[in-house]
mmCIF file of C-alpha atoms and ligand atoms in Angstrom:
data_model
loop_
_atom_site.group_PDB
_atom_site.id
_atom_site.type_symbol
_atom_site.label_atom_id
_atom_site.label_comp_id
_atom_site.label_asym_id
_atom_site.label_seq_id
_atom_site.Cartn_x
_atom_site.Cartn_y
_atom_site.Cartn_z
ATOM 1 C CA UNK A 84 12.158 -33.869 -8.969
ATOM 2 C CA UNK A 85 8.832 -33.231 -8.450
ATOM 3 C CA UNK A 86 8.037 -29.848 -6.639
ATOM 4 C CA UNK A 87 7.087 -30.171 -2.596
ATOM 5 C CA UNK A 88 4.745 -26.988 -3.655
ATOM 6 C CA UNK A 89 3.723 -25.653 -6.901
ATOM 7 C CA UNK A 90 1.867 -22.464 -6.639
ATOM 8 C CA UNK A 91 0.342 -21.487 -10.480
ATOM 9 C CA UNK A 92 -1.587 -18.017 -10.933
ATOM 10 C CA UNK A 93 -2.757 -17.871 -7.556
ATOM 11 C CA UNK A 94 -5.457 -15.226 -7.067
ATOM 12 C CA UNK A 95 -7.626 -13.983 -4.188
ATOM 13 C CA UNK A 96 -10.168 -10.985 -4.084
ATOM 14 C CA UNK A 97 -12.044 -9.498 -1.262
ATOM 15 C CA UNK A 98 -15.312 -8.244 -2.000
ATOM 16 C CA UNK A 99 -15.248 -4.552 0.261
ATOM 17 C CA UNK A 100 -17.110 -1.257 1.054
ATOM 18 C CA UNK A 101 -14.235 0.427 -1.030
ATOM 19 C CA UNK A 102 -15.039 -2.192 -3.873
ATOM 20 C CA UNK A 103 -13.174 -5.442 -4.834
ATOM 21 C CA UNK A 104 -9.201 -6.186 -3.776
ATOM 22 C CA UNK A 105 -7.455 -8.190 -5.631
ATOM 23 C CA UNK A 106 -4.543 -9.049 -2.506
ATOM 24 C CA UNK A 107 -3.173 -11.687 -4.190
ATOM 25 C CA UNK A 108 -2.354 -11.665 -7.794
ATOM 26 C CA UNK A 109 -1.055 -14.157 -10.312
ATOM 27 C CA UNK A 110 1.019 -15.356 -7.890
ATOM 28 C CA UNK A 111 3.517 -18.374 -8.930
ATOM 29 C CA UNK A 112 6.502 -19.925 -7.516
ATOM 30 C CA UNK A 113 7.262 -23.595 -6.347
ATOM 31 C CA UNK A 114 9.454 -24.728 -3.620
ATOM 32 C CA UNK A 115 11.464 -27.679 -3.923
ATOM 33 C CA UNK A 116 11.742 -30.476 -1.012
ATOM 34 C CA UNK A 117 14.034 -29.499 1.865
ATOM 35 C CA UNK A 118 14.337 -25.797 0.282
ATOM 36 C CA UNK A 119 13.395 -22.432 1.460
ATOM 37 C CA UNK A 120 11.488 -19.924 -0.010
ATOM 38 C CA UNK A 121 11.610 -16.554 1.771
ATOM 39 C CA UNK A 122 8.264 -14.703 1.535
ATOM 40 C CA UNK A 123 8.913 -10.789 2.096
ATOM 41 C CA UNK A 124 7.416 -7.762 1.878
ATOM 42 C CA UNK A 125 6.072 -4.340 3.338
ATOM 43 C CA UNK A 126 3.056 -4.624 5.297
ATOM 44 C CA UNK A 127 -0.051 -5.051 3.467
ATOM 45 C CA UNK A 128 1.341 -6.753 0.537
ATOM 46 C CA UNK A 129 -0.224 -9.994 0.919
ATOM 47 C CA UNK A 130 1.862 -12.091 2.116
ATOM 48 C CA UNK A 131 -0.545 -13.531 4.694
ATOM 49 C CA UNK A 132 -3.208 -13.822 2.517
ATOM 50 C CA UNK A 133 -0.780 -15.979 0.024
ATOM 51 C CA UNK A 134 -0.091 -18.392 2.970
ATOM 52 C CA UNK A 135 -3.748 -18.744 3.883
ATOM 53 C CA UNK A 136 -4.923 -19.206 0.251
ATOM 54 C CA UNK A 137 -2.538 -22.439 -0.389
ATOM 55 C CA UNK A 138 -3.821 -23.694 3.190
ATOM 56 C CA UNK A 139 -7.472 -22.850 2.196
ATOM 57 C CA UNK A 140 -8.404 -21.000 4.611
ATOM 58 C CA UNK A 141 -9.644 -17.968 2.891
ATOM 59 C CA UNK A 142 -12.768 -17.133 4.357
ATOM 60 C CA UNK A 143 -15.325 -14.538 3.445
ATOM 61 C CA UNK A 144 -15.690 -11.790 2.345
ATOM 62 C CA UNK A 145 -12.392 -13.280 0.548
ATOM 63 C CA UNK A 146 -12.170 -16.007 -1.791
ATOM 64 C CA UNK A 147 -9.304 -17.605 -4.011
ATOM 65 C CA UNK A 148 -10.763 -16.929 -7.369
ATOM 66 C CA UNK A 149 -8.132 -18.645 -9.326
ATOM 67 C CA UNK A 150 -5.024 -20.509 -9.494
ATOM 68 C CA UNK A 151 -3.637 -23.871 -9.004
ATOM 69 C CA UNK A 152 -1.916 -24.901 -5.239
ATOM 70 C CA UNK A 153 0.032 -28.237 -6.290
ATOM 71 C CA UNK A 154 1.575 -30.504 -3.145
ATOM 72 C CA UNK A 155 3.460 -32.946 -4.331
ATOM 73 C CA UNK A 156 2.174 -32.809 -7.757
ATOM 74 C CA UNK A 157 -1.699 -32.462 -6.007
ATOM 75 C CA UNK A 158 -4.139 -29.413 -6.558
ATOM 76 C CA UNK A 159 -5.118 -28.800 -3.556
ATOM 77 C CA UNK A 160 -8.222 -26.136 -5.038
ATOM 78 C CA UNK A 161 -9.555 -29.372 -6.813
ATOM 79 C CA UNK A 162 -10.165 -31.287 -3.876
ATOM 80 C CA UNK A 163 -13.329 -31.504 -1.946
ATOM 81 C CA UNK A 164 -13.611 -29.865 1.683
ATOM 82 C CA UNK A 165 -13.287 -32.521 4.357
ATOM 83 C CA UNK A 166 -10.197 -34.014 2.180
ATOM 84 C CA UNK A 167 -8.522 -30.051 2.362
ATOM 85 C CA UNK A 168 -8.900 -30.590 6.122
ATOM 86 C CA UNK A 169 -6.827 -34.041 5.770
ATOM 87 C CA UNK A 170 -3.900 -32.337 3.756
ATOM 88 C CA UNK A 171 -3.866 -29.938 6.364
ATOM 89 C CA UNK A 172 -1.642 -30.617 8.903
ATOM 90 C CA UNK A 173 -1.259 -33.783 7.535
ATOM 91 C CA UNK A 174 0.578 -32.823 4.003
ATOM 92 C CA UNK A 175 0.244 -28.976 4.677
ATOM 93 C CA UNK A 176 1.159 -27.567 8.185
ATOM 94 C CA UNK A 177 1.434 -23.733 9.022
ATOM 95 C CA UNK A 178 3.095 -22.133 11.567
ATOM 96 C CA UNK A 179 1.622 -18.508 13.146
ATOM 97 C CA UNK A 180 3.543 -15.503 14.539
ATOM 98 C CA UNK A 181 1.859 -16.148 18.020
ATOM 99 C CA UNK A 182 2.061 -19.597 19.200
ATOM 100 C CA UNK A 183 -1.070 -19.650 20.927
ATOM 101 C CA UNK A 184 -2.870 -19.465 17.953
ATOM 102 C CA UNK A 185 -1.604 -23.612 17.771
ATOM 103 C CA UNK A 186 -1.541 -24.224 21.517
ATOM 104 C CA UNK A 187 -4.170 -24.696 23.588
ATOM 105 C CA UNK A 188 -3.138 -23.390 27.132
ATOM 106 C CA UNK A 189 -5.484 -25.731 29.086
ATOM 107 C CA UNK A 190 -3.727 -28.870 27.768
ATOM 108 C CA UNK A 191 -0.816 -30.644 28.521
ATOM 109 C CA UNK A 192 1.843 -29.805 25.821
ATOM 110 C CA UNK A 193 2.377 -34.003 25.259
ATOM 111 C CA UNK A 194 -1.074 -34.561 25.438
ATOM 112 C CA UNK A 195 -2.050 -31.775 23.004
ATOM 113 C CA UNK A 196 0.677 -32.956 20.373
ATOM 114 C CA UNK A 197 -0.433 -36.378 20.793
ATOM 115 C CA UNK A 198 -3.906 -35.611 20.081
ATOM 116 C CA UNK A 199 -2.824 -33.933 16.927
ATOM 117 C CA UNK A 200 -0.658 -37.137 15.860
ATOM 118 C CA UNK A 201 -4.183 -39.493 16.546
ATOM 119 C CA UNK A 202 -6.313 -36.519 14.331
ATOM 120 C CA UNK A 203 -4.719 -38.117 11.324
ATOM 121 C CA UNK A 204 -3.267 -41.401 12.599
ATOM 122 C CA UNK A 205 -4.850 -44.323 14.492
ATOM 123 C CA UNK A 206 -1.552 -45.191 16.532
ATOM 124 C CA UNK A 207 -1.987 -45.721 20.365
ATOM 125 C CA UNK A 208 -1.212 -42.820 22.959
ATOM 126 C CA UNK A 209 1.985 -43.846 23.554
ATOM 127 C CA UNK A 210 3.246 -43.914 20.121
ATOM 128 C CA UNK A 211 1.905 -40.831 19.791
ATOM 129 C CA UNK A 212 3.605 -39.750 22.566
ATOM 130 C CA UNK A 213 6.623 -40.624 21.065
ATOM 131 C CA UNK A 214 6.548 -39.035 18.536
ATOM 132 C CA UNK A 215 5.372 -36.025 20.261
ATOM 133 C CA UNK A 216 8.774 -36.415 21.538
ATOM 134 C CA UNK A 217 11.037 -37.005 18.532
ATOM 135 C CA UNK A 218 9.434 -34.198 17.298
ATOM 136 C CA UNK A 219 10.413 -32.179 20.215
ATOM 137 C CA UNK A 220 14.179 -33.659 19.637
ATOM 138 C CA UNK A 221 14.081 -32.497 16.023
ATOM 139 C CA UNK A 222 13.463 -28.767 16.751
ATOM 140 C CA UNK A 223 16.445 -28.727 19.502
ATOM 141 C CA UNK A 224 14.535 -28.467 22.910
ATOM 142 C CA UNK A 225 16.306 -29.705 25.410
ATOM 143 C CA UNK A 226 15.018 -32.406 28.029
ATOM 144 C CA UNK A 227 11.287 -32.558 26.035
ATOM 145 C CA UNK A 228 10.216 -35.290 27.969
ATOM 146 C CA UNK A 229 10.085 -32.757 30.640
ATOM 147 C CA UNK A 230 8.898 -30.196 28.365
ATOM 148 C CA UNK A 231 5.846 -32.852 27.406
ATOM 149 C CA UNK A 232 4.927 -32.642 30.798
ATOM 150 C CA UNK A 233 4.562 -28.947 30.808
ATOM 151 C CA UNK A 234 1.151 -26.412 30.212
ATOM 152 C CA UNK A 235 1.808 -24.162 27.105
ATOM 153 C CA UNK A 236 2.427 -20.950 30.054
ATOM 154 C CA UNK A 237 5.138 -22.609 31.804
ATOM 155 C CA UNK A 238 7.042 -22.607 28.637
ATOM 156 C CA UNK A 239 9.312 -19.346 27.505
ATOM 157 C CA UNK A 240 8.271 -17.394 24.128
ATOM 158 C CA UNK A 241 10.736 -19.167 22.253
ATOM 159 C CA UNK A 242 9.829 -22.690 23.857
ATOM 160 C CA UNK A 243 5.938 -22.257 23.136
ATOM 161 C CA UNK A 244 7.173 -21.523 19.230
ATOM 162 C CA UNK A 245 9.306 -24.334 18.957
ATOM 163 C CA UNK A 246 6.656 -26.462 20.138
ATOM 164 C CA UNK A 247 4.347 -25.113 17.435
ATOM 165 C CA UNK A 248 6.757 -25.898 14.865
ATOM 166 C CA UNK A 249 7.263 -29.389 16.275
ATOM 167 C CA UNK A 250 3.365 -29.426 16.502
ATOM 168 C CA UNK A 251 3.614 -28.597 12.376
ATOM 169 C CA UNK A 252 6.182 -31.554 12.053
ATOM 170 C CA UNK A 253 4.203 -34.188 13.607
ATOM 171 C CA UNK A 254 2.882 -35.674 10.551
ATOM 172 C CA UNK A 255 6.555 -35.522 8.569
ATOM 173 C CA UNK A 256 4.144 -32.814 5.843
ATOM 174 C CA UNK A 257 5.802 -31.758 2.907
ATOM 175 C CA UNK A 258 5.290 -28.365 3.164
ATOM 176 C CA UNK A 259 5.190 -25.910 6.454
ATOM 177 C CA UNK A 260 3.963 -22.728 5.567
ATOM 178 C CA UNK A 261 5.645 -20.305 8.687
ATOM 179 C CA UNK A 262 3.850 -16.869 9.128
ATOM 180 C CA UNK A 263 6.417 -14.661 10.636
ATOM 181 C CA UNK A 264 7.275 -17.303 13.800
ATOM 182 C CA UNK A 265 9.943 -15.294 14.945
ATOM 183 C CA UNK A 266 8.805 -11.819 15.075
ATOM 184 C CA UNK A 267 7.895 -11.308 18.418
ATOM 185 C CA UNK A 268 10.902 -13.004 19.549
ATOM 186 C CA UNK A 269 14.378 -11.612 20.548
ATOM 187 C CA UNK A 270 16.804 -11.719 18.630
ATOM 188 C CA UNK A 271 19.195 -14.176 20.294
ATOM 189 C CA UNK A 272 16.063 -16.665 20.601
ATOM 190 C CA UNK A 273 14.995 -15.893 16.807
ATOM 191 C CA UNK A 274 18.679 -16.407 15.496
ATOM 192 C CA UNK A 275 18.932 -20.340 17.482
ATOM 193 C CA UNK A 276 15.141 -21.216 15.538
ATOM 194 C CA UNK A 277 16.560 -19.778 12.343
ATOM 195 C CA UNK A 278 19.125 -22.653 12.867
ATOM 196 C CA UNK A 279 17.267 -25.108 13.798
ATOM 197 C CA UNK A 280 14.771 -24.657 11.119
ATOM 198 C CA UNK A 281 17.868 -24.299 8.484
ATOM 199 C CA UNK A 282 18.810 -27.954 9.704
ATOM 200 C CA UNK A 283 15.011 -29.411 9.833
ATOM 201 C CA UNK A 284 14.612 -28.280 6.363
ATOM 202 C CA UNK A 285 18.229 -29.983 5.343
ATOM 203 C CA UNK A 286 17.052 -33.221 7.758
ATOM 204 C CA UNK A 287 13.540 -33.566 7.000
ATOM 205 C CA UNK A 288 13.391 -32.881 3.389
ATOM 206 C CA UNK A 289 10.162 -30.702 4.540
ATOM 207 C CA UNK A 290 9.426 -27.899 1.743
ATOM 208 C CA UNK A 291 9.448 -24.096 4.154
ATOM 209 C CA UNK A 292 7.607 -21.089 3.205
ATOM 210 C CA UNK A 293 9.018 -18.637 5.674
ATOM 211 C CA UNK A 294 6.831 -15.041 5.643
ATOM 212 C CA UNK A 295 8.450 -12.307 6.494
ATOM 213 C CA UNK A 296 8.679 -8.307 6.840
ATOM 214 C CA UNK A 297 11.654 -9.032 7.716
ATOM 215 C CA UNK A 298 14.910 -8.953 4.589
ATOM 216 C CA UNK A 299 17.427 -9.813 6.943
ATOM 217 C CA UNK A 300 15.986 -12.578 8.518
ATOM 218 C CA UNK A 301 15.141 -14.108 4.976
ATOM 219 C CA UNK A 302 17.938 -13.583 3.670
ATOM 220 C CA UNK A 303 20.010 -15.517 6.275
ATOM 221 C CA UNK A 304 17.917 -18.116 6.465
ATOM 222 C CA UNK A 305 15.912 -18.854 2.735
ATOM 223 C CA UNK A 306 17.321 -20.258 -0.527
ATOM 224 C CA UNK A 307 14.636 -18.540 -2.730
ATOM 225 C CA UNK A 308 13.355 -14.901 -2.242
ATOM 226 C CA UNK A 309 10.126 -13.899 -3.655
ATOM 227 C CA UNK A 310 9.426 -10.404 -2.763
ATOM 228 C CA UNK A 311 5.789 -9.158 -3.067
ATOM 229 C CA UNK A 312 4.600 -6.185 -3.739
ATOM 230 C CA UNK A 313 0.332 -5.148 -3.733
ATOM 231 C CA UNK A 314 -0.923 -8.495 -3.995
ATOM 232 C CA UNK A 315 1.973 -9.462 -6.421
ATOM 233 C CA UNK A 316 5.469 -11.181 -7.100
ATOM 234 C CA UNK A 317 8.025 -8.145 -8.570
ATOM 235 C CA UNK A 318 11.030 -10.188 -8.171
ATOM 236 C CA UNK A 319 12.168 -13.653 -7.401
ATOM 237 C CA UNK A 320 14.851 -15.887 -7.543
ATOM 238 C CA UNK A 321 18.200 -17.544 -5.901
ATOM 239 C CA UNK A 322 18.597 -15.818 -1.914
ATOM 240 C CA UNK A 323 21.912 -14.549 -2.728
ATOM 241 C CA UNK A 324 21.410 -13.260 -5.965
ATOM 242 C CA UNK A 325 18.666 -11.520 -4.971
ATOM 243 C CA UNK A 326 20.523 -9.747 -1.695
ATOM 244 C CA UNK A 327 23.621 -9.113 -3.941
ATOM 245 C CA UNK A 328 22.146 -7.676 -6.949
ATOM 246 C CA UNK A 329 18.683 -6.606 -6.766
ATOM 247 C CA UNK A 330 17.298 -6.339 -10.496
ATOM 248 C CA UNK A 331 13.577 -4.309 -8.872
ATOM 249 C CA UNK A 332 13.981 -0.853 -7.914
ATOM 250 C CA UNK A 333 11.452 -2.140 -4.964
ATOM 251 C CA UNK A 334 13.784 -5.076 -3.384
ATOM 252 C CA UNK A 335 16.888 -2.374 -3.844
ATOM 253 C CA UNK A 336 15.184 -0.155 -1.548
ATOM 254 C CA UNK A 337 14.178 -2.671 0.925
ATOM 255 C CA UNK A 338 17.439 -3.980 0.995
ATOM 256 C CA UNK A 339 18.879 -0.618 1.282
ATOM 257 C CA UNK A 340 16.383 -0.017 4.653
ATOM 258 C CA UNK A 341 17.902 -3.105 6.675
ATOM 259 C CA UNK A 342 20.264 -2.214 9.366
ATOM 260 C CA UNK A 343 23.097 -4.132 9.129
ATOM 261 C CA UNK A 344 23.619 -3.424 5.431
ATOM 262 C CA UNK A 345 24.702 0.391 7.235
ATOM 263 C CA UNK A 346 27.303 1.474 9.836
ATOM 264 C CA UNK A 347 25.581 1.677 13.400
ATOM 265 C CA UNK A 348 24.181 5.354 13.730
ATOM 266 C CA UNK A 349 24.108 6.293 10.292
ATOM 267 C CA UNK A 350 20.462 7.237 8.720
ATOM 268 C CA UNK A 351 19.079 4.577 6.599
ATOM 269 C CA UNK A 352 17.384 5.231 3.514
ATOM 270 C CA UNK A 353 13.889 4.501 3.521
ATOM 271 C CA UNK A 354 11.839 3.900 0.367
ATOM 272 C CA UNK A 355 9.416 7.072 -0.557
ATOM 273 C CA UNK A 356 5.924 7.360 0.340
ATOM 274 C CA UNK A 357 4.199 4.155 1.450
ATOM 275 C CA UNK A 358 2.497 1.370 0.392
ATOM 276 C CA UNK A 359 -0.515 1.932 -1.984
ATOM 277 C CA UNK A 360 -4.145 1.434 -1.064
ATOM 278 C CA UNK A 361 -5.652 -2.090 -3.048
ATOM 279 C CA UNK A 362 -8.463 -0.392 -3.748
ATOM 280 C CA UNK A 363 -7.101 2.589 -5.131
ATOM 281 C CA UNK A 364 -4.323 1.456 -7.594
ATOM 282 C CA UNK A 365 -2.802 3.571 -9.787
ATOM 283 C CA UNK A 366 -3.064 2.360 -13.342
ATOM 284 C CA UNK A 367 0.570 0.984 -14.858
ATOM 285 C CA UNK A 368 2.761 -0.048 -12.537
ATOM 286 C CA UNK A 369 1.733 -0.216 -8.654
ATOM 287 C CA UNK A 370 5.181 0.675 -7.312
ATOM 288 C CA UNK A 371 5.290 3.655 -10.354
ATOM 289 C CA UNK A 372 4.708 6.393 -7.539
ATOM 290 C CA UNK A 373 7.450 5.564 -5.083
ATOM 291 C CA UNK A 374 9.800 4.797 -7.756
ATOM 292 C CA UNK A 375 12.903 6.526 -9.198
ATOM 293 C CA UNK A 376 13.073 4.898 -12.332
ATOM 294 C CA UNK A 377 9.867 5.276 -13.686
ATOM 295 C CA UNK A 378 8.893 6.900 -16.829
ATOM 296 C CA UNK A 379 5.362 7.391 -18.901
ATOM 297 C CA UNK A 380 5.842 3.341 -20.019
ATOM 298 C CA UNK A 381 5.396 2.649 -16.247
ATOM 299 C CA UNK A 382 2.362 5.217 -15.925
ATOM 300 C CA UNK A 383 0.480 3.245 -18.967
ATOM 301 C CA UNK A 384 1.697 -0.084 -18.995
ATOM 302 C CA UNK A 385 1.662 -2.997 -16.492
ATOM 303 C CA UNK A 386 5.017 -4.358 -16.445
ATOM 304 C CA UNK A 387 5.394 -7.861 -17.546
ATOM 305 C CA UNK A 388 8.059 -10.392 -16.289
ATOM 306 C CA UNK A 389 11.306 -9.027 -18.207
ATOM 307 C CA UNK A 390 14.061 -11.355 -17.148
ATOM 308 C CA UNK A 391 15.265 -14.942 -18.196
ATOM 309 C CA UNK A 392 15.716 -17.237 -15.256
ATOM 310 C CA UNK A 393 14.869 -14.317 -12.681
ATOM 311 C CA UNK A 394 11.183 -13.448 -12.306
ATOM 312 C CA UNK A 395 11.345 -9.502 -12.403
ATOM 313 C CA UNK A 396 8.567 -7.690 -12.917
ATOM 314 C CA UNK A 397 9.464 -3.764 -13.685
ATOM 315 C CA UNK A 398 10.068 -1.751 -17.443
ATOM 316 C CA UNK A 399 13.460 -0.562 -16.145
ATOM 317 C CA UNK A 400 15.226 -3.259 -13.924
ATOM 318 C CA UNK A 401 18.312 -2.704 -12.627
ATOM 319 C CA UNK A 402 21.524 -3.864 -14.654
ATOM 320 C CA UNK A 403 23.469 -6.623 -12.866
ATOM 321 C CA UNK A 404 26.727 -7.643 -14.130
ATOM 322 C CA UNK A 405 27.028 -10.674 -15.754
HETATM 323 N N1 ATP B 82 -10.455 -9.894 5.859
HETATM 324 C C1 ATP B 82 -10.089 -9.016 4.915
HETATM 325 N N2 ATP B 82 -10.989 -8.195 4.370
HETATM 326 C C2 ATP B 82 -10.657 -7.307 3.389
HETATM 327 N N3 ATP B 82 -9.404 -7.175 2.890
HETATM 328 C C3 ATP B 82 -8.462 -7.971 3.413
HETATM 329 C C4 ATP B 82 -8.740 -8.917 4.441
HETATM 330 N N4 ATP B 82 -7.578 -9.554 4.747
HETATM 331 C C5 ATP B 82 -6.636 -9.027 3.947
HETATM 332 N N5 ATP B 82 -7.154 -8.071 3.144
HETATM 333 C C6 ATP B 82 -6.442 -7.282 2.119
HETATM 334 O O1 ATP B 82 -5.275 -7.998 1.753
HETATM 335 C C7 ATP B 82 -4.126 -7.168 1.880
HETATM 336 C C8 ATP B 82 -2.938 -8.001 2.197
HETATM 337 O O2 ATP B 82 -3.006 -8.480 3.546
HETATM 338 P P1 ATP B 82 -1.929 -9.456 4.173
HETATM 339 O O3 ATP B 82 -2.358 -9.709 5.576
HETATM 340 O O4 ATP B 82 -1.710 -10.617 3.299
HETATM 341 O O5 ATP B 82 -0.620 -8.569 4.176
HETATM 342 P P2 ATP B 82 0.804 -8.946 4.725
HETATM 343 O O6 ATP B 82 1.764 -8.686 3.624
HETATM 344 O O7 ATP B 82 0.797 -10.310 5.322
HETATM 345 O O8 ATP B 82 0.988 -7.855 5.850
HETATM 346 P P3 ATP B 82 1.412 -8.011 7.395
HETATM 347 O O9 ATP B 82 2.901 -8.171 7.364
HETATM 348 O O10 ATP B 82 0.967 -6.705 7.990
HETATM 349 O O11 ATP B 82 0.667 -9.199 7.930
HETATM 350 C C9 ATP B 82 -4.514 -6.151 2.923
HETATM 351 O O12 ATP B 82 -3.796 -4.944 2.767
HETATM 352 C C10 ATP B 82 -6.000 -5.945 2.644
HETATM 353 O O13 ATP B 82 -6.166 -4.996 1.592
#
């Protein structure tokens, strides 16, 4: 089966006062059709600028400096600009933690997803309509004819986001890159578009990148979990394998820092010290300072991938049983 999205060595640098950042590096996964790939990390550890870099829209004083972005077997670096702005949206969709950032509030929600559907397609305004609608259906809001009808601020939080991820459906792409959708939503809201995104995936065949802070959330919801850390991929590998036996001394600790994985009112453990300036890296490993297992290898050496059929990147990774 050929991959929905191949990422290869992706790379991106910002040129700053502080000097060059290198906020993504040598990053590589793929994401097979109708799968899940779970995104997560601390703050700062360039997750957004991953998503952005596939979509291409890396602007300066950033630029992707290397790396392949295959969708659908297509590098999407190797194609010249006005047919980037095709895939997008059209092969490529992404989905922002604010809605608004996809909705414009002085437009009709049916007549600003139709509009979208005739960017790419030359079908009439009611088939685009339709399909505004269908795409409605597929993300489970109820009565979307009337919600068609509707201006972006007559919609709930939850509504407007669904309607940005039916907005990122529109063209059937094979890949939807979300950007924490669900953050700023409550919980109860959040834990119904989990689902429904869980069954468009399953339904659609449509290849999700799902960023997140957020471990519990990706946990529940991806099939793959990369987990970055300063601009790079420590660990990856099957969701549950992941959650049950972390192999990174980095993932163990975020793990350890979600709620639920503690009874209510005890403390939970957070990892040591925070997350480390770009600019200011310590040589060896990046995650060396906040890191109980480290030793004068780590202080030296960059760690290299050392696991077989689980992308780890740490000297010392934790034993998991067999
Ligand atoms: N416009 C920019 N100029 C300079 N550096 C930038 C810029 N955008 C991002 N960076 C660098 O890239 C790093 C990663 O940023 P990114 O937004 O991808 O983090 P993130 O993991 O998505 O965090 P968050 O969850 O807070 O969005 C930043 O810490 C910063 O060093």
């Amino acid at each position: 089966m050929t991959a929905a999205l191949q990422v290869r060595g992706l790379t991106t640098r910002f040129d700053t006062r502080a000097g060059a950042v290198t906020a993504v590096n040598d990053v590589s996964f793929s994401v097979d059709p109708g799968r899940i790939m779970g995104l997560v990390g601390e703050s700062g550890s360039g997750k957004s600028v991953t998503g952005f870099s596939i979509l291409g829209l890396i602007e300066a004083p950033g630029r992707v400096t290397g790396g392949e972005v295959l969708v659908e077997g297509q590098d999407l670096r190797a194609l010249p600009p006005d047919e980037m702005r095709r895939m997008r949206g059209r092969k490529v969709a992404m989905v922002f933690q604010d809605p608004m950032m996809t909705l414009n509030p002085v437009l009709r929600v049916g007549d600003q997803m139709a509009m979208a559907v005739q960017v790419h397609d030359r079908v009439s305004r009611r088939a685009a309509w339709d399909r505004a609608r269908s795409a409605l259906e597929t993300v489970g809001i109820p009565a979307p004819g009337e919600r068609l009808m509707a201006y972006p601020h007559q919609l709930s939080g939850g509504m407007r986001q669904r309607v940005a991820i039916a907005t990122a459906l529109l063209h059937q792409p094979a890949v939807i890159i979300a950007d924490e959708p669900t953050t700023a939503l409550d919980v109860s809201i959040q834990g119904q578009i989990l689902a429904e995104v869980r069954r468009l995936a399953d339904d659609t065949g449509t290849a999700i990148v799902w960023v997140s802070h957020d471990l519990a959330v990706v946990s529940s919801l991806a099939d793959e979990i990369c987990v970055m850390y300063a601009g790079r991929i420590v660990e990856s590998g099957p969701a549950e394998r992941v959650i049950a036996a972390p192999r990174h001394p980095y993932t163990r600790g975020l793990i350890a820092s979600v709620p639920s994985s503690h009874a209510p009112g005890g403390r939970l453990p957070q990892i040591p010290g925070s997350t480390p300036q770009l600019s200011s890296l310590p040589a060896g490993c990046p995650f060396r300072p906040r890191c109980d297992r480290a030793t004068d290898l780590c202080v030296t050496e960059p760690p290299r991938v050392a696991a077989a059929g689980r992308t780890v990147l740490c000297h010392h990774p934790l034993e998991v049983a067999p």
